[in-house]
Short mmCIF file of C-alpha atoms in Angstrom, two decimals:
data_model
loop_
_atom_site.label_atom_id
_atom_site.label_comp_id
_atom_site.label_asym_id
_atom_site.label_seq_id
_atom_site.Cartn_x
_atom_site.Cartn_y
_atom_site.Cartn_z
CA UNK Y 74 0.99 42.35 -0.03
CA UNK Y 75 3.77 40.25 -1.48
CA UNK Y 76 4.23 36.81 0.06
CA UNK Y 77 7.99 37.23 0.28
CA UNK Y 78 7.42 40.41 2.33
CA UNK Y 79 5.65 38.42 5.04
CA UNK Y 80 8.41 35.81 5.01
CA UNK Y 81 11.18 38.45 5.10
CA UNK Y 82 9.53 40.08 8.09
CA UNK Y 83 9.23 36.74 9.92
CA UNK Y 84 12.83 35.80 9.06
CA UNK Y 85 14.21 39.11 10.33
CA UNK Y 86 12.15 38.87 13.53
CA UNK Y 87 13.63 35.45 14.27
CA UNK Y 88 17.13 36.35 13.09
CA UNK Y 89 20.17 35.35 15.09
CA UNK Y 90 21.71 38.80 14.54
CA UNK Y 91 21.41 41.55 17.15
CA UNK Y 92 20.19 44.18 14.68
CA UNK Y 93 19.27 42.29 11.51
CA UNK Y 94 17.84 45.34 9.76
CA UNK Y 95 21.16 47.19 10.03
CA UNK Y 96 23.17 44.13 8.97
CA UNK Y 97 20.86 43.43 6.02
CA UNK Y 98 21.00 47.09 4.94
CA UNK Y 99 24.79 46.88 4.94
CA UNK Y 100 24.83 43.49 3.16
CA UNK Y 101 22.47 44.38 0.28
CA UNK Y 102 23.34 47.45 0.32
CA UNK Y 103 20.07 49.28 0.81
CA UNK Y 104 18.60 51.84 3.14
CA UNK Y 105 16.74 50.76 6.25
CA UNK Y 106 13.71 52.58 4.84
CA UNK Y 107 13.81 50.41 1.69
CA UNK Y 108 14.05 47.25 3.77
CA UNK Y 109 11.17 48.43 5.91
CA UNK Y 110 9.05 48.95 2.77
CA UNK Y 111 9.97 45.45 1.55
CA UNK Y 112 9.01 43.95 4.92
CA UNK Y 113 5.67 45.73 4.87
CA UNK Y 114 4.99 44.72 1.27
CA UNK Y 115 4.81 48.35 0.18
CA UNK Y 116 7.51 47.80 -2.42
CA UNK Y 117 8.46 44.71 -4.40
CA UNK Y 118 12.07 43.56 -4.50
CA UNK Y 119 13.73 42.81 -7.82
CA UNK Y 120 15.11 39.31 -8.42
CA UNK Y 121 18.68 40.25 -7.55
CA UNK Y 122 17.59 41.75 -4.22
CA UNK Y 123 15.47 38.68 -3.44
CA UNK Y 124 18.49 36.44 -3.99
CA UNK Y 125 20.77 38.60 -1.82
CA UNK Y 126 18.24 38.85 1.01
CA UNK Y 127 17.58 35.10 0.85
CA UNK Y 128 21.29 34.42 1.22
CA UNK Y 129 21.49 36.80 4.18
CA UNK Y 130 18.46 35.66 6.18
CA UNK Y 131 19.10 31.93 5.58
CA UNK Y 132 15.45 31.05 6.18
CA UNK Y 133 13.93 28.28 4.06
CA UNK Y 134 10.41 29.67 4.12
CA UNK Y 135 11.75 32.95 2.78
CA UNK Y 136 13.93 31.21 0.20
CA UNK Y 137 10.97 29.21 -1.00
CA UNK Y 138 8.85 32.36 -1.26
CA UNK Y 139 11.57 33.98 -3.32
CA UNK Y 140 11.86 30.92 -5.58
CA UNK Y 141 8.10 30.85 -6.01
CA UNK Y 142 8.12 34.48 -7.08
CA UNK Y 143 11.17 34.12 -9.34
CA UNK Y 144 10.73 30.74 -10.95
CA UNK Y 145 6.99 30.02 -10.82
CA UNK Y 146 7.36 26.98 -8.60
CA UNK Y 147 4.69 25.85 -6.16
CA UNK Y 148 4.66 27.71 -2.91
CA UNK Y 149 4.27 26.28 0.55
CA UNK Y 150 0.87 26.32 2.20
CA UNK Y 151 -0.06 28.89 4.79
CA UNK Y 152 -3.60 29.25 6.01
CA UNK Y 153 -4.95 31.74 8.50
CA UNK Y 154 -7.44 29.07 9.58
CA UNK Y 155 -4.70 26.66 10.60
CA UNK Y 156 -2.40 27.59 13.44
CA UNK Y 157 1.30 27.36 12.75
CA UNK Y 158 3.26 24.30 13.72
CA UNK Y 159 4.27 20.91 12.46
CA UNK Y 160 1.27 18.99 13.75
CA UNK Y 161 -1.25 21.54 12.49
CA UNK Y 162 0.41 21.40 9.09
CA UNK Y 163 0.46 17.60 9.15
CA UNK Y 164 -3.20 17.35 10.13
CA UNK Y 165 -4.19 19.79 7.43
CA UNK Y 166 -1.99 18.03 4.87
CA UNK Y 167 -3.57 14.64 5.67
CA UNK Y 168 -7.09 16.05 5.27
CA UNK Y 169 -6.12 17.63 1.96
CA UNK Y 170 -4.63 14.34 0.83
CA UNK Y 171 -7.82 12.44 1.68
CA UNK Y 172 -9.91 15.01 -0.20
CA UNK Y 173 -7.50 14.89 -3.14
CA UNK Y 174 -7.63 11.08 -3.32
CA UNK Y 175 -11.40 11.23 -3.65
CA UNK Y 176 -11.19 13.88 -6.38
CA UNK Y 177 -8.38 11.91 -8.05
CA UNK Y 178 -10.37 8.67 -8.17
CA UNK Y 179 -13.27 10.41 -9.88
CA UNK Y 180 -10.93 12.28 -12.26
CA UNK Y 181 -9.09 9.07 -13.20
CA UNK Y 182 -12.40 7.43 -14.08
CA UNK Y 183 -13.23 10.41 -16.28
CA UNK Y 184 -9.74 10.43 -17.82
CA UNK Y 185 -10.10 6.75 -18.77
CA UNK Y 186 -13.04 7.65 -21.03
CA UNK Y 187 -11.88 8.14 -24.66
CA UNK Y 188 -11.44 11.83 -25.54
CA UNK Y 189 -14.29 11.93 -28.04
CA UNK Y 190 -16.70 10.32 -25.55
CA UNK Y 191 -16.04 12.52 -22.52
CA UNK Y 192 -18.96 14.42 -21.11
CA UNK Y 193 -18.94 17.92 -19.69
CA UNK Y 194 -18.88 16.35 -16.23
CA UNK Y 195 -15.84 14.24 -17.18
CA UNK Y 196 -13.99 17.42 -18.16
CA UNK Y 197 -15.05 19.12 -14.92
CA UNK Y 198 -13.75 16.13 -12.94
CA UNK Y 199 -10.42 16.24 -14.78
CA UNK Y 200 -10.17 20.00 -14.28
CA UNK Y 201 -10.98 19.67 -10.56
CA UNK Y 202 -8.10 17.24 -10.06
CA UNK Y 203 -5.72 19.40 -12.10
CA UNK Y 204 -6.47 22.29 -9.71
CA UNK Y 205 -6.33 20.16 -6.56
CA UNK Y 206 -3.06 18.35 -7.24
CA UNK Y 207 -0.79 21.44 -6.88
CA UNK Y 208 -2.48 22.18 -3.53
CA UNK Y 209 -1.48 18.70 -2.35
CA UNK Y 210 2.10 19.23 -3.45
CA UNK Y 211 2.12 22.58 -1.64
CA UNK Y 212 0.92 20.90 1.55
CA UNK Y 213 3.71 18.31 1.25
CA UNK Y 214 6.30 21.08 0.83
CA UNK Y 215 4.94 22.77 3.94
CA UNK Y 216 5.10 19.55 5.93
CA UNK Y 217 8.72 19.03 4.92
CA UNK Y 218 9.78 22.61 5.79
CA UNK Y 219 7.88 22.52 9.11
CA UNK Y 220 9.41 19.13 9.94
CA UNK Y 221 12.92 20.44 9.31
CA UNK Y 222 12.28 23.60 11.29
CA UNK Y 223 10.69 21.71 14.18
CA UNK Y 224 13.63 19.28 14.39
CA UNK Y 225 16.34 21.87 13.71
CA UNK Y 226 17.36 20.20 10.44
CA UNK Y 227 18.80 22.25 7.61
CA UNK Y 228 16.53 21.38 4.63
CA UNK Y 229 19.51 21.83 2.33
CA UNK Y 230 21.00 18.47 3.34
CA UNK Y 231 18.03 16.14 2.62
CA UNK Y 232 17.31 18.10 -0.57
CA UNK Y 233 20.94 17.78 -1.68
CA UNK Y 234 20.94 14.04 -0.90
CA UNK Y 235 17.67 13.53 -2.77
CA UNK Y 236 18.90 15.44 -5.82
CA UNK Y 237 22.13 13.41 -5.86
CA UNK Y 238 20.18 10.14 -5.77
CA UNK Y 239 17.81 11.40 -8.47
CA UNK Y 240 20.75 12.52 -10.57
CA UNK Y 241 19.87 16.20 -10.74
#
C-alpha cells in the first residue's frame, strides 16, 4: 500500500465538498474508478497526478506524503501503536527525543575518536545515530502538522514566514 493512498483516502473522507470523489474526478480529470484504486493503494499515481490531487484536497498530511514520494524528503511519523492526536504525537515525540539524545551522546563520543582509531563499536554507535536522527526529525514534522491541524492553523503561513526569515 502506498502511503499517499492512505492520506488521500483520509483527506477525501474529511473533505469540505459534498461529493469529493466526483469533484476530484472532474478536477484531475480521471475516472471515479481510478481514484478509488488510488485511494485503496491498488494503483500508484504519477507525479503530475499527485501534484494535482494535492492541490485539490488541500490537506497537509497528504501534501507531505506526496512530497516524500516525489522528492525523497522525510515523511511524518504515523504509528499504529500510538493513537492519533496532538498529545499522543507530542508524548511519542518526546520519548523519541529522549532516546535519541542518549544514542547521540554515545555516537558523539565515538565520532570524537580519530578515524584510524575507531573500533567496530564506535562505527556501530555512529551508524545507530545516523539511523535514529531522521526518525527524530520525522516526529518533529508530525508534531508541527498535528499542532496546526489541532489549532486550525494553515501550516503554509508559519512555513512561509520561516522560509522568508531563513532566506529561502
